[in-house]
């Protein structure tokens, strides 16, 4: 069955179609949830929020928006998880906080749990360092870029209408500042 037909049936309340869409996109939810850390919560809590975001995407997706359902679902899932993280940390007014996606350095292929803990700490340390030198906009854009999002996806995910040129410029500025940071550190 074509995805458009499946989504139409799901929006019309066909429980089997909804179940099929949820099952198909659960790996995407897991992938996105794995990039976040919820203080006082678990990965399952983030998965639940991601599934709520996916369910919301099923009901609100419009093909006329020129985005694929996968892209739209990615954004809805990510926003639902991010909102929960911000809410749980009590930082609703802070656009970026310590609960941001972590870099995917190893594509999720880690050896033992100790290596995973070390990599997670390194990612968090990296995000902490760059958050000090980048503007909030640059930080938000570079994190999405490092998560594998393209310029158009980043534009669509941002709360304000931003042009692809604005996003590309923010990526270039962020890369330059990060390179300078590490160059300065290596000279010390």
Short mmCIF file of C-alpha atoms in Angstrom, two decimals:
data_model
loop_
_atom_site.label_atom_id
_atom_site.label_comp_id
_atom_site.label_asym_id
_atom_site.label_seq_id
_atom_site.Cartn_x
_atom_site.Cartn_y
_atom_site.Cartn_z
CA UNK A 1 0.00 0.00 0.00
CA UNK A 2 1.27 3.46 -0.88
CA UNK A 3 2.28 5.64 2.04
CA UNK A 4 -0.19 8.37 1.02
CA UNK A 5 -3.07 5.87 1.16
CA UNK A 6 -1.86 4.54 4.49
CA UNK A 7 -1.65 8.06 5.96
CA UNK A 8 -5.11 8.94 4.63
CA UNK A 9 -6.58 5.82 6.24
CA UNK A 10 -4.75 6.58 9.50
CA UNK A 11 -6.08 10.16 9.56
CA UNK A 12 -9.59 8.81 8.98
CA UNK A 13 -9.30 6.71 12.13
CA UNK A 14 -8.36 3.28 10.75
CA UNK A 15 -6.65 1.75 13.79
CA UNK A 16 -4.73 -0.79 11.72
CA UNK A 17 -3.32 1.99 9.52
CA UNK A 18 -2.35 4.06 12.57
CA UNK A 19 -0.65 1.02 14.09
CA UNK A 20 1.20 0.35 10.83
CA UNK A 21 2.48 3.95 10.60
CA UNK A 22 3.52 3.94 14.27
CA UNK A 23 5.32 0.64 13.79
CA UNK A 24 7.05 1.82 10.62
CA UNK A 25 8.35 5.04 12.22
CA UNK A 26 9.24 3.71 15.69
CA UNK A 27 12.92 3.26 14.67
CA UNK A 28 12.99 6.98 13.73
CA UNK A 29 11.52 7.86 17.15
CA UNK A 30 14.16 5.70 18.87
CA UNK A 31 16.92 7.34 16.87
CA UNK A 32 15.78 10.86 17.70
CA UNK A 33 15.14 10.04 21.38
CA UNK A 34 18.65 8.62 21.72
CA UNK A 35 20.07 12.07 21.02
CA UNK A 36 18.49 13.63 24.09
CA UNK A 37 18.95 13.38 27.83
CA UNK A 38 16.09 13.91 30.22
CA UNK A 39 17.09 14.84 33.76
CA UNK A 40 15.21 12.54 36.10
CA UNK A 41 13.71 10.61 33.22
CA UNK A 42 14.44 7.58 31.12
CA UNK A 43 14.80 6.78 27.47
CA UNK A 44 11.32 5.28 27.60
CA UNK A 45 9.91 8.65 28.68
CA UNK A 46 11.50 10.26 25.65
CA UNK A 47 10.22 7.45 23.42
CA UNK A 48 6.68 8.08 24.65
CA UNK A 49 6.96 11.79 23.89
CA UNK A 50 8.37 10.97 20.47
CA UNK A 51 5.45 8.65 19.75
CA UNK A 52 3.06 11.43 20.77
CA UNK A 53 4.85 13.68 18.27
CA UNK A 54 4.56 10.99 15.59
CA UNK A 55 0.85 10.53 16.29
CA UNK A 56 0.40 14.29 16.02
CA UNK A 57 2.27 14.27 12.69
CA UNK A 58 -0.13 11.64 11.33
CA UNK A 59 -3.09 13.87 12.09
CA UNK A 60 -1.63 17.16 10.92
CA UNK A 61 0.44 16.21 7.83
CA UNK A 62 -0.59 17.90 4.60
CA UNK A 63 1.04 16.76 1.39
CA UNK A 64 0.58 20.26 -0.03
CA UNK A 65 3.33 21.52 2.31
CA UNK A 66 5.87 19.98 -0.11
CA UNK A 67 7.70 18.08 2.61
CA UNK A 68 7.78 14.31 2.73
CA UNK A 69 5.97 12.69 5.61
CA UNK A 70 9.29 11.38 6.92
CA UNK A 71 10.71 14.92 7.13
CA UNK A 72 7.53 16.25 8.68
CA UNK A 73 7.39 13.39 11.20
CA UNK A 74 11.07 13.93 12.08
CA UNK A 75 10.37 17.56 12.93
CA UNK A 76 7.21 16.77 14.94
CA UNK A 77 8.93 13.98 16.88
CA UNK A 78 12.00 16.10 17.58
CA UNK A 79 9.92 19.07 18.71
CA UNK A 80 7.77 16.91 21.02
CA UNK A 81 10.86 15.43 22.66
CA UNK A 82 12.62 18.79 22.89
CA UNK A 83 9.54 20.40 24.44
CA UNK A 84 9.35 17.64 27.07
CA UNK A 85 13.03 18.02 27.89
CA UNK A 86 12.69 21.77 28.29
CA UNK A 87 9.54 21.38 30.38
CA UNK A 88 11.09 18.79 32.66
CA UNK A 89 14.14 20.96 33.21
CA UNK A 90 12.01 23.99 34.05
CA UNK A 91 13.66 26.05 31.34
CA UNK A 92 10.66 26.76 29.15
CA UNK A 93 11.91 30.22 28.26
CA UNK A 94 15.43 29.12 27.36
CA UNK A 95 15.67 28.34 23.66
CA UNK A 96 18.68 26.11 24.12
CA UNK A 97 19.67 24.38 27.30
CA UNK A 98 21.79 21.46 28.38
CA UNK A 99 19.31 19.03 26.88
CA UNK A 100 20.20 19.27 23.25
CA UNK A 101 20.85 16.50 20.77
CA UNK A 102 24.25 14.91 21.09
CA UNK A 103 26.61 14.40 18.20
CA UNK A 104 26.40 11.15 16.37
CA UNK A 105 30.04 10.24 16.26
CA UNK A 106 29.80 6.52 15.81
CA UNK A 107 26.41 6.06 14.11
CA UNK A 108 25.26 4.28 17.25
CA UNK A 109 27.73 1.42 16.85
CA UNK A 110 29.41 1.39 20.22
CA UNK A 111 31.45 -1.29 21.86
CA UNK A 112 30.96 -1.61 25.58
CA UNK A 113 28.82 0.55 27.90
CA UNK A 114 31.89 2.28 29.33
CA UNK A 115 32.80 3.58 25.85
CA UNK A 116 29.24 4.80 25.40
CA UNK A 117 29.36 6.75 28.69
CA UNK A 118 32.68 8.34 27.75
CA UNK A 119 31.38 9.30 24.30
CA UNK A 120 28.22 10.79 25.79
CA UNK A 121 30.25 12.86 28.23
CA UNK A 122 32.52 14.02 25.39
CA UNK A 123 29.49 15.06 23.31
CA UNK A 124 27.96 16.96 26.21
CA UNK A 125 31.29 18.67 26.91
CA UNK A 126 31.58 19.60 23.24
CA UNK A 127 28.07 21.10 23.22
CA UNK A 128 28.82 22.99 26.41
CA UNK A 129 32.00 24.47 24.88
CA UNK A 130 30.41 25.55 21.63
CA UNK A 131 27.33 26.98 23.35
CA UNK A 132 29.65 29.55 24.95
CA UNK A 133 31.10 30.82 21.67
CA UNK A 134 28.10 30.59 19.32
CA UNK A 135 24.99 32.72 19.21
CA UNK A 136 21.81 30.84 20.16
CA UNK A 137 20.78 30.79 16.48
CA UNK A 138 24.19 29.47 15.32
CA UNK A 139 24.14 26.85 18.07
CA UNK A 140 20.65 25.66 17.17
CA UNK A 141 21.51 25.47 13.46
CA UNK A 142 24.86 23.70 13.92
CA UNK A 143 23.33 21.08 16.25
CA UNK A 144 20.63 20.29 13.68
CA UNK A 145 23.30 20.21 10.97
CA UNK A 146 25.44 17.81 13.00
CA UNK A 147 22.36 15.62 13.48
CA UNK A 148 22.32 15.17 9.71
CA UNK A 149 19.60 17.63 8.76
CA UNK A 150 19.92 19.45 5.46
CA UNK A 151 19.54 23.18 4.94
CA UNK A 152 15.90 22.93 3.86
CA UNK A 153 15.01 20.68 6.82
CA UNK A 154 16.67 23.13 9.20
CA UNK A 155 14.71 26.03 7.66
CA UNK A 156 11.48 24.08 8.11
CA UNK A 157 12.33 23.17 11.72
CA UNK A 158 13.14 26.71 12.85
CA UNK A 159 10.35 28.64 14.56
CA UNK A 160 10.75 31.70 12.32
CA UNK A 161 10.94 31.70 8.56
CA UNK A 162 14.64 31.58 7.84
CA UNK A 163 16.08 31.47 4.37
CA UNK A 164 18.44 28.72 3.25
CA UNK A 165 21.12 31.40 2.84
CA UNK A 166 20.68 32.47 6.48
CA UNK A 167 21.04 28.84 7.61
CA UNK A 168 24.09 28.26 5.37
CA UNK A 169 25.71 31.43 6.71
CA UNK A 170 25.05 30.37 10.32
CA UNK A 171 26.63 26.97 9.62
CA UNK A 172 29.68 28.64 8.06
CA UNK A 173 30.06 31.05 11.00
CA UNK A 174 29.67 28.25 13.52
CA UNK A 175 32.24 26.05 11.76
CA UNK A 176 34.68 28.94 11.66
CA UNK A 177 34.21 29.75 15.37
CA UNK A 178 34.53 26.07 16.36
CA UNK A 179 37.69 25.66 14.27
CA UNK A 180 39.16 28.77 15.89
CA UNK A 181 38.25 27.47 19.35
CA UNK A 182 40.09 24.22 18.77
CA UNK A 183 43.02 25.95 17.12
CA UNK A 184 43.36 28.26 20.13
CA UNK A 185 43.17 25.28 22.50
CA UNK A 186 45.86 23.38 20.61
CA UNK A 187 48.20 26.38 20.79
CA UNK A 188 47.89 26.56 24.59
#
